[in-house]
Short mmCIF file of C-alpha atoms and ligand atoms in Angstrom, two decimals:
data_model
loop_
_atom_site.label_atom_id
_atom_site.label_comp_id
_atom_site.label_asym_id
_atom_site.label_seq_id
_atom_site.Cartn_x
_atom_site.Cartn_y
_atom_site.Cartn_z
CA MET A 54 18.42 -32.38 13.37
CA GLY A 55 14.84 -31.70 14.36
CA HIS A 56 12.20 -31.08 11.78
CA GLN A 57 11.12 -27.84 13.47
CA ARG A 58 10.50 -25.29 10.73
CA ALA A 59 11.76 -21.76 11.35
CA SER A 60 9.07 -19.23 12.17
CA ALA A 61 8.88 -16.59 9.43
CA VAL A 62 7.17 -13.50 8.10
CA LEU A 63 6.49 -13.70 4.36
CA VAL A 64 6.58 -10.55 2.20
CA THR A 65 5.35 -10.78 -1.39
CA GLY A 66 6.07 -8.03 -3.90
CA ALA A 67 9.17 -7.36 -1.81
CA SER A 68 11.06 -5.42 -4.47
CA GLY A 69 8.22 -2.94 -4.96
CA GLU A 70 7.98 0.53 -3.43
CA MET A 71 6.27 -0.56 -0.21
CA GLY A 72 8.44 -3.69 -0.01
CA HIS A 73 11.57 -1.50 0.18
CA GLY A 74 10.21 0.38 3.17
CA LEU A 75 8.63 -2.58 4.92
CA LEU A 76 11.71 -4.81 4.74
CA GLY A 77 13.68 -2.12 6.54
CA SER A 78 11.14 -2.11 9.34
CA LEU A 79 10.97 -5.93 9.56
CA ALA A 80 14.78 -6.21 9.49
CA ALA A 81 14.94 -3.94 12.56
CA GLU A 82 12.56 -6.30 14.39
CA ARG A 83 14.61 -9.29 13.18
CA ALA A 84 17.75 -7.73 14.64
CA VAL A 85 16.21 -7.90 18.10
CA GLY A 86 15.01 -11.47 17.86
CA GLY A 87 11.99 -11.14 15.59
CA PRO A 88 10.95 -13.87 13.13
CA ALA A 89 12.88 -14.67 9.94
CA VAL A 90 11.95 -12.53 6.93
CA ILE A 91 11.20 -14.36 3.68
CA ALA A 92 10.77 -12.30 0.51
CA VAL A 93 9.14 -13.33 -2.74
CA ASP A 94 9.07 -11.29 -5.93
CA ILE A 95 8.78 -11.91 -9.63
CA ARG A 96 11.95 -9.81 -10.04
CA GLU A 97 15.37 -10.28 -8.45
CA LEU A 98 15.62 -8.23 -5.26
CA ASP A 99 18.32 -5.56 -5.39
CA ALA A 100 21.25 -6.13 -3.07
CA SER A 101 20.21 -3.42 -0.60
CA ILE A 102 16.94 -5.14 0.27
CA ARG A 103 18.17 -8.67 -0.34
CA ALA A 104 20.52 -8.08 2.62
CA LYS A 105 17.50 -7.41 4.84
CA CYS A 106 15.94 -10.83 4.27
CA ASP A 107 16.76 -14.28 5.59
CA HIS A 108 15.74 -15.79 2.28
CA ALA A 109 14.60 -14.31 -1.04
CA PHE A 110 12.73 -16.30 -3.69
CA VAL A 111 12.34 -15.11 -7.26
CA GLY A 112 9.00 -16.46 -8.39
CA ASP A 113 5.34 -15.93 -9.19
CA ILE A 114 2.77 -15.83 -6.36
CA CYS A 115 0.51 -17.74 -8.77
CA ASP A 116 3.05 -20.60 -8.79
CA HIS A 117 1.57 -23.28 -6.52
CA ALA A 118 4.84 -25.26 -6.48
CA LEU A 119 6.70 -22.24 -5.07
CA LEU A 120 4.09 -21.72 -2.36
CA GLU A 121 4.15 -25.44 -1.49
CA ARG A 122 7.93 -25.18 -1.12
CA LEU A 123 7.50 -22.27 1.31
CA LEU A 124 4.94 -24.31 3.25
CA ALA A 125 7.49 -27.12 3.65
CA MET A 126 10.39 -24.87 4.63
CA TYR A 127 8.89 -22.36 7.02
CA GLU A 128 6.31 -21.94 9.75
CA ILE A 129 4.80 -18.74 8.35
CA THR A 130 3.11 -16.75 11.12
CA GLU A 131 2.56 -13.47 9.25
CA ILE A 132 2.12 -12.48 5.61
CA TYR A 133 2.42 -9.01 4.06
CA HIS A 134 0.98 -9.55 0.60
CA LEU A 135 2.20 -6.52 -1.39
CA ALA A 136 2.42 -8.03 -4.89
CA ALA A 137 -0.03 -6.34 -7.29
CA LEU A 138 -0.42 -4.68 -10.68
CA LEU A 139 -1.46 -1.06 -9.99
CA SER A 140 -4.40 0.87 -11.44
CA THR A 141 -3.01 2.31 -14.68
CA ARG A 142 -1.13 -0.85 -15.70
CA SER A 143 -4.16 -3.00 -14.88
CA GLU A 144 -6.34 -1.06 -17.37
CA PHE A 145 -4.16 -2.26 -20.27
CA ALA A 146 -4.37 -5.93 -19.22
CA PRO A 147 -7.43 -6.28 -16.97
CA GLU A 148 -7.68 -10.07 -17.17
CA THR A 149 -3.99 -10.43 -16.28
CA ALA A 150 -4.51 -7.96 -13.45
CA HIS A 151 -7.37 -10.12 -12.14
CA GLN A 152 -5.22 -13.24 -12.29
CA VAL A 153 -2.35 -11.59 -10.40
CA ASN A 154 -4.29 -9.36 -8.03
CA VAL A 155 -7.13 -11.75 -7.14
CA GLY A 156 -5.69 -15.15 -8.10
CA GLY A 157 -2.44 -14.35 -6.34
CA THR A 158 -4.27 -13.13 -3.25
CA LEU A 159 -6.40 -16.29 -3.20
CA ASN A 160 -3.25 -18.41 -3.40
CA LEU A 161 -1.68 -16.56 -0.48
CA LEU A 162 -4.84 -16.81 1.62
CA HIS A 163 -4.93 -20.55 0.92
CA LEU A 164 -1.26 -20.81 1.91
CA ALA A 165 -2.08 -18.95 5.14
CA ALA A 166 -4.99 -21.30 5.90
CA GLU A 167 -2.80 -24.36 5.20
CA GLN A 168 -0.08 -22.91 7.43
CA ALA A 169 -2.63 -22.38 10.20
CA ARG A 170 -3.80 -25.98 9.83
CA SER A 171 -0.18 -27.17 9.84
CA HIS A 172 1.11 -25.28 12.88
CA GLY A 173 -2.17 -24.87 14.68
CA SER A 174 -2.27 -21.09 15.06
CA THR A 175 -3.88 -18.23 13.17
CA VAL A 176 -1.78 -16.50 10.50
CA ARG A 177 -1.92 -12.70 10.49
CA PHE A 178 -2.35 -11.44 6.92
CA PHE A 179 -1.79 -7.84 5.79
CA PHE A 180 -3.49 -6.82 2.54
CA PRO A 181 -2.81 -3.34 1.11
CA SER A 182 -6.10 -2.24 -0.36
CA SER A 183 -6.55 1.16 -1.95
CA ILE A 184 -8.72 4.25 -2.41
CA ALA A 185 -9.22 2.67 -5.83
CA ALA A 186 -11.86 0.52 -4.09
CA TYR A 187 -14.07 3.64 -4.17
CA GLY A 188 -15.96 4.88 -7.24
CA MET A 189 -17.40 8.41 -6.95
CA PRO A 190 -20.18 8.48 -9.60
CA ASP A 191 -19.28 11.98 -10.87
CA LEU A 192 -17.27 15.10 -9.96
CA LYS A 193 -20.32 16.85 -8.50
CA THR A 194 -20.77 14.02 -6.02
CA LYS A 195 -17.02 13.93 -5.31
CA HIS A 196 -16.89 17.66 -4.55
CA ALA A 197 -20.06 17.53 -2.42
CA ALA A 198 -19.00 14.45 -0.43
CA ARG A 199 -17.57 14.93 3.03
CA ALA A 200 -14.84 12.53 4.19
CA VAL A 201 -15.77 9.13 2.69
CA ASP A 202 -15.98 6.22 5.15
CA GLU A 203 -15.20 2.55 4.41
CA SER A 204 -18.83 1.63 3.65
CA SER A 205 -19.61 4.36 1.11
CA TYR A 206 -19.21 4.54 -2.69
CA CYS A 207 -17.59 1.08 -3.00
CA GLU A 208 -18.27 0.79 -6.76
CA PRO A 209 -14.82 1.02 -8.35
CA HIS A 210 -14.30 2.22 -11.95
CA THR A 211 -11.06 0.24 -12.49
CA MET A 212 -10.11 -3.43 -12.62
CA TYR A 213 -7.51 -2.71 -9.92
CA GLY A 214 -10.24 -1.27 -7.68
CA CYS A 215 -12.44 -4.31 -8.34
CA ASN A 216 -9.47 -6.55 -7.51
CA LYS A 217 -8.78 -4.74 -4.24
CA LEU A 218 -12.43 -4.96 -3.21
CA ALA A 219 -12.44 -8.68 -4.11
CA GLY A 220 -9.28 -9.18 -2.04
CA GLU A 221 -10.94 -7.53 0.95
CA HIS A 222 -13.97 -9.83 0.69
CA LEU A 223 -11.82 -12.94 0.25
CA GLY A 224 -9.78 -11.97 3.30
CA ARG A 225 -12.90 -11.49 5.38
CA TYR A 226 -14.16 -14.91 4.21
CA TYR A 227 -10.90 -16.69 5.12
CA SER A 228 -10.95 -14.96 8.49
CA ALA A 229 -14.51 -15.69 9.51
CA HIS A 230 -16.22 -18.23 7.23
CA TYR A 231 -13.56 -20.45 5.56
CA ARG A 232 -14.92 -23.90 4.56
CA LYS A 233 -18.08 -23.16 6.52
CA LEU A 234 -19.68 -26.58 5.93
CA ALA A 235 -16.58 -28.80 6.04
CA LYS A 236 -16.49 -31.22 8.97
CA ASP A 237 -12.72 -30.77 9.34
CA ARG A 238 -12.82 -26.96 9.08
CA ILE A 239 -10.62 -24.93 11.37
CA ALA A 240 -12.18 -21.77 12.73
CA HIS A 241 -10.41 -18.45 12.05
CA PRO A 242 -7.26 -19.73 10.27
CA VAL A 243 -6.45 -16.22 9.04
CA ASP A 244 -6.45 -12.91 10.89
CA PHE A 245 -6.97 -10.65 7.86
CA ARG A 246 -6.14 -6.96 8.21
CA SER A 247 -6.29 -4.39 5.42
CA ILE A 248 -5.71 -0.67 4.80
CA ARG A 249 -7.14 1.29 1.86
CA PHE A 250 -4.01 3.27 1.09
CA PRO A 251 -4.16 6.67 -0.59
CA GLY A 252 -1.48 7.80 -3.04
CA ILE A 253 1.89 7.11 -1.43
CA ILE A 254 4.97 9.31 -1.91
CA SER A 255 8.44 7.88 -1.30
CA ALA A 256 11.64 9.92 -1.25
CA ASP A 257 13.63 6.77 -2.04
CA THR A 258 11.76 5.25 -4.99
CA VAL A 259 9.72 6.46 -7.96
CA PRO A 260 6.43 4.60 -8.55
CA SER A 261 5.33 3.04 -11.81
CA GLY A 262 1.99 1.85 -13.09
CA GLY A 263 -0.16 3.83 -10.68
CA THR A 264 -2.56 6.69 -11.33
CA SER A 265 -1.58 8.63 -8.22
CA ASP A 266 2.03 8.61 -9.52
CA TYR A 267 1.81 12.27 -10.64
CA GLY A 268 2.59 13.44 -7.09
CA PRO A 269 5.90 11.64 -6.59
CA GLU A 270 6.81 11.85 -10.30
CA MET A 271 6.56 15.68 -10.18
CA ILE A 272 8.89 15.98 -7.20
CA HIS A 273 11.50 13.52 -8.47
CA ALA A 274 11.46 15.08 -11.98
CA ALA A 275 12.12 18.57 -10.55
CA ALA A 276 15.05 17.29 -8.47
CA ALA A 277 16.45 15.47 -11.51
CA GLY A 278 16.09 18.66 -13.59
CA THR A 279 13.65 16.97 -15.93
CA PRO A 280 10.58 18.77 -17.36
CA TYR A 281 7.37 17.18 -16.07
CA ARG A 282 4.05 17.00 -17.93
CA CYS A 283 1.35 16.28 -15.34
CA PHE A 284 -1.31 13.89 -16.66
CA VAL A 285 -4.14 15.28 -14.48
CA ARG A 286 -5.79 18.72 -14.17
CA PRO A 287 -4.35 21.19 -11.61
CA ASP A 288 -7.50 20.93 -9.46
CA SER A 289 -7.32 17.11 -9.19
CA THR A 290 -7.48 16.19 -5.51
CA ILE A 291 -7.07 12.81 -3.78
CA PRO A 292 -5.64 11.72 -0.40
CA PHE A 293 -1.88 11.09 -0.12
CA MET A 294 0.58 10.03 2.56
CA THR A 295 4.33 9.48 2.79
CA MET A 296 5.87 6.01 2.56
CA PRO A 297 7.15 6.10 6.18
CA GLU A 298 3.58 6.79 7.31
CA ALA A 299 2.27 3.92 5.16
CA ILE A 300 4.80 1.47 6.66
CA GLU A 301 4.04 2.71 10.18
CA ALA A 302 0.30 2.25 9.55
CA ALA A 303 0.74 -1.29 8.20
CA THR A 304 3.00 -2.47 11.04
CA ARG A 305 0.90 -0.72 13.70
CA LEU A 306 -2.28 -2.40 12.41
CA MET A 307 -0.52 -5.79 12.34
CA ARG A 308 0.63 -5.34 15.94
CA ALA A 309 -2.77 -4.23 17.24
CA PRO A 310 -4.56 -6.64 19.61
CA ALA A 311 -7.30 -8.45 17.66
CA ALA A 312 -9.82 -7.54 20.37
CA ARG A 313 -9.39 -3.82 19.51
CA LEU A 314 -10.33 -4.26 15.85
CA THR A 315 -13.96 -3.66 14.89
CA ARG A 316 -13.42 -4.26 11.16
CA CYS A 317 -11.03 -5.94 8.69
CA VAL A 318 -10.56 -2.94 6.37
CA TYR A 319 -9.53 0.60 7.37
CA ASN A 320 -8.99 3.99 5.73
CA VAL A 321 -5.93 6.02 6.59
CA ALA A 322 -4.76 9.32 5.10
CA SER A 323 -2.50 12.27 5.91
CA PHE A 324 -3.26 15.12 3.48
CA SER A 325 -5.35 15.81 0.37
CA PRO A 326 -3.45 18.21 -1.91
CA SER A 327 -4.48 19.21 -5.40
CA ALA A 328 -1.98 18.65 -8.21
CA GLU A 329 -1.48 22.43 -8.23
CA ASP A 330 -0.70 22.32 -4.46
CA PHE A 331 2.05 19.82 -5.28
CA ALA A 332 3.33 21.99 -8.16
CA ALA A 333 3.46 25.12 -5.98
CA LEU A 334 5.55 23.36 -3.31
CA VAL A 335 7.82 21.83 -5.96
CA ARG A 336 8.38 25.20 -7.69
CA ASP A 337 9.04 26.76 -4.26
CA ALA A 338 11.82 24.21 -3.68
CA PHE A 339 13.03 24.02 -7.30
CA PRO A 340 12.39 27.47 -8.90
CA ASN A 341 13.65 26.20 -12.26
CA ALA A 342 11.25 23.27 -12.28
CA GLN A 343 9.41 22.96 -15.60
CA ILE A 344 5.92 21.69 -14.80
CA ASP A 345 2.94 21.86 -17.11
CA PHE A 346 -0.46 20.15 -17.15
CA ASP A 347 -1.65 18.00 -20.04
CA PRO A 348 -4.50 15.80 -18.71
CA ASP A 349 -4.74 12.24 -20.02
CA LEU A 350 -8.53 11.90 -20.13
CA GLY A 351 -8.50 8.21 -19.23
CA ARG A 352 -6.22 8.56 -16.23
CA GLN A 353 -8.03 11.78 -15.25
CA SER A 354 -11.33 9.88 -15.12
CA ILE A 355 -9.74 7.38 -12.72
CA VAL A 356 -8.49 10.10 -10.36
CA ASP A 357 -11.88 11.87 -10.58
CA SER A 358 -13.54 8.62 -9.41
CA TRP A 359 -11.46 8.50 -6.22
CA PRO A 360 -12.58 10.46 -3.13
CA ALA A 361 -10.92 13.77 -2.26
CA VAL A 362 -10.88 13.01 1.46
CA CYS A 363 -11.25 9.71 3.37
CA ASP A 364 -12.63 9.30 6.89
CA ASP A 365 -9.95 7.51 8.93
CA SER A 366 -11.74 7.81 12.29
CA ALA A 367 -12.14 4.01 12.63
CA ALA A 368 -8.35 3.50 12.36
CA ARG A 369 -7.72 6.33 14.83
CA ARG A 370 -10.18 4.82 17.31
CA ASP A 371 -9.36 1.11 16.95
CA TRP A 372 -5.57 1.01 16.65
CA GLY A 373 -4.27 4.52 17.28
CA TRP A 374 -3.54 5.61 13.70
CA LYS A 375 -2.53 9.22 13.31
CA PRO A 376 -0.64 10.90 10.47
CA THR A 377 2.94 12.10 11.03
CA TYR A 378 3.02 14.98 8.56
CA THR A 379 1.03 17.84 7.17
CA LEU A 380 1.65 18.39 3.44
CA ASP A 381 4.17 21.18 4.18
CA GLY A 382 5.84 19.05 6.85
CA ALA A 383 6.11 16.08 4.48
CA PHE A 384 8.00 18.25 1.99
CA ALA A 385 10.15 20.07 4.52
CA GLU A 386 11.02 17.21 6.86
CA TYR A 387 10.96 14.09 4.69
CA LEU A 388 10.76 14.53 0.91
CA LEU A 389 13.04 17.49 0.12
CA PRO A 390 16.00 16.68 2.43
CA ILE A 391 16.24 13.06 1.18
CA ILE A 392 15.48 13.81 -2.48
CA ALA A 393 17.97 16.69 -2.54
CA ARG A 394 20.68 14.31 -1.27
CA ARG A 395 19.65 11.58 -3.68
CA TYR A 396 20.01 13.92 -6.71
CA GLY A 397 22.89 15.95 -5.30
CA VAL A 398 21.02 19.27 -5.50
CA ARG A 399 20.18 22.07 -3.07
CA THR A 400 16.60 23.24 -2.75
CA ALA A 401 15.70 26.94 -2.61
CA THR A 402 13.88 26.22 0.64
CA ALA A 403 16.84 24.46 2.36
CA GLY A 404 17.27 25.85 5.83
CA ARG A 405 13.70 27.05 5.88
CA HIS A 406 12.78 23.51 6.95
CA ALA A 407 13.56 23.90 10.64
CA GLY A 408 10.34 24.15 12.60
CA ALA A 409 8.20 22.98 9.70
CA PRO A 410 4.63 22.25 10.76
CA ARG A 411 4.57 18.76 12.30
CA LEU A 412 1.45 17.18 13.72
CA GLU A 413 1.33 16.97 17.47
CA GLY A 414 3.10 13.80 18.67
C1 AKB B 113 -2.37 3.62 -7.87
O1 AKB B 113 -2.22 4.79 -8.24
O2 AKB B 113 -2.84 2.73 -8.56
C2 AKB B 113 -1.97 3.27 -6.45
C3 AKB B 113 -3.16 3.42 -5.57
C4 AKB B 113 -3.77 4.73 -5.33
O3 AKB B 113 -3.61 2.42 -5.02
N1 AKB B 113 -0.89 4.14 -6.03
#
């Protein structure tokens, strides 16, 4: 038998919210001859997503032995590095968050560079950054700011935001400057591509450990008939998008010709509702929903430090990003129909969904 290693796409953090959605997309490509899909997570993958992978490893992305094993078994051509501790959880264990979020990212970038050296071609690397990379100095500045571009206000207030910014810089280094003085350096081993995601809302999964979680938590709680105490003020406003849009953005960026890209890191966003905007749409769909507001001052200060609106013109120009939904369309066409089925309930707005506002195709 030859010693040809199978070509593979590696997904870390595969059992997380984004992993669920991404594996579905990669499995569809696999079904028509795409590369093998290898998943790594610290937790066992549930059967539904395990079935979408060629191989699933339970392990720690900080475990060098595990990464060496992957290096020996596969010719990894692409990496989606989703494993991370999110913003709220990271504030309770900031040093651990740094080890996982930055140390883990460094390990994966090193694996990518070693893969490139081993098989002689650049490894495409997707890194989900976040609006947490921004740090608006105060609410006055946040309210006065127009759409924030990728070069503005990059002074994060959280360890998670610092970690995401560090990951972006490391990725840029591995792409353009890796081992700059070494005689045996290889130029451009990694093709690093990153998106600063806003809050993401999935109809299929409920997030944990994030500070933008109040949006999805509110909707899922109403469908489950559970009272919801929102941990931010009603006027709190940050960018959000749906999970299908986030997966589409990540795969579209990874498929874009390198020559089209003018930067490594891009903003994307679909809509910027306030927490009260969310509550009004949820009450419209679930008139018995019990929603009240009881701000957690710490988590509120994190949300207040994130921009209300992000400028995604670079992504639109370079690789054709455009949102799928308006806020109303996201509820009517994606969130409510799937969530109602998931919880076995009817929404008061069912049937009113036809012809919901959808962005031009
Ligand atoms: C979080 O809330 O920490 C994440 C994010 C905005 O990156 N969802």
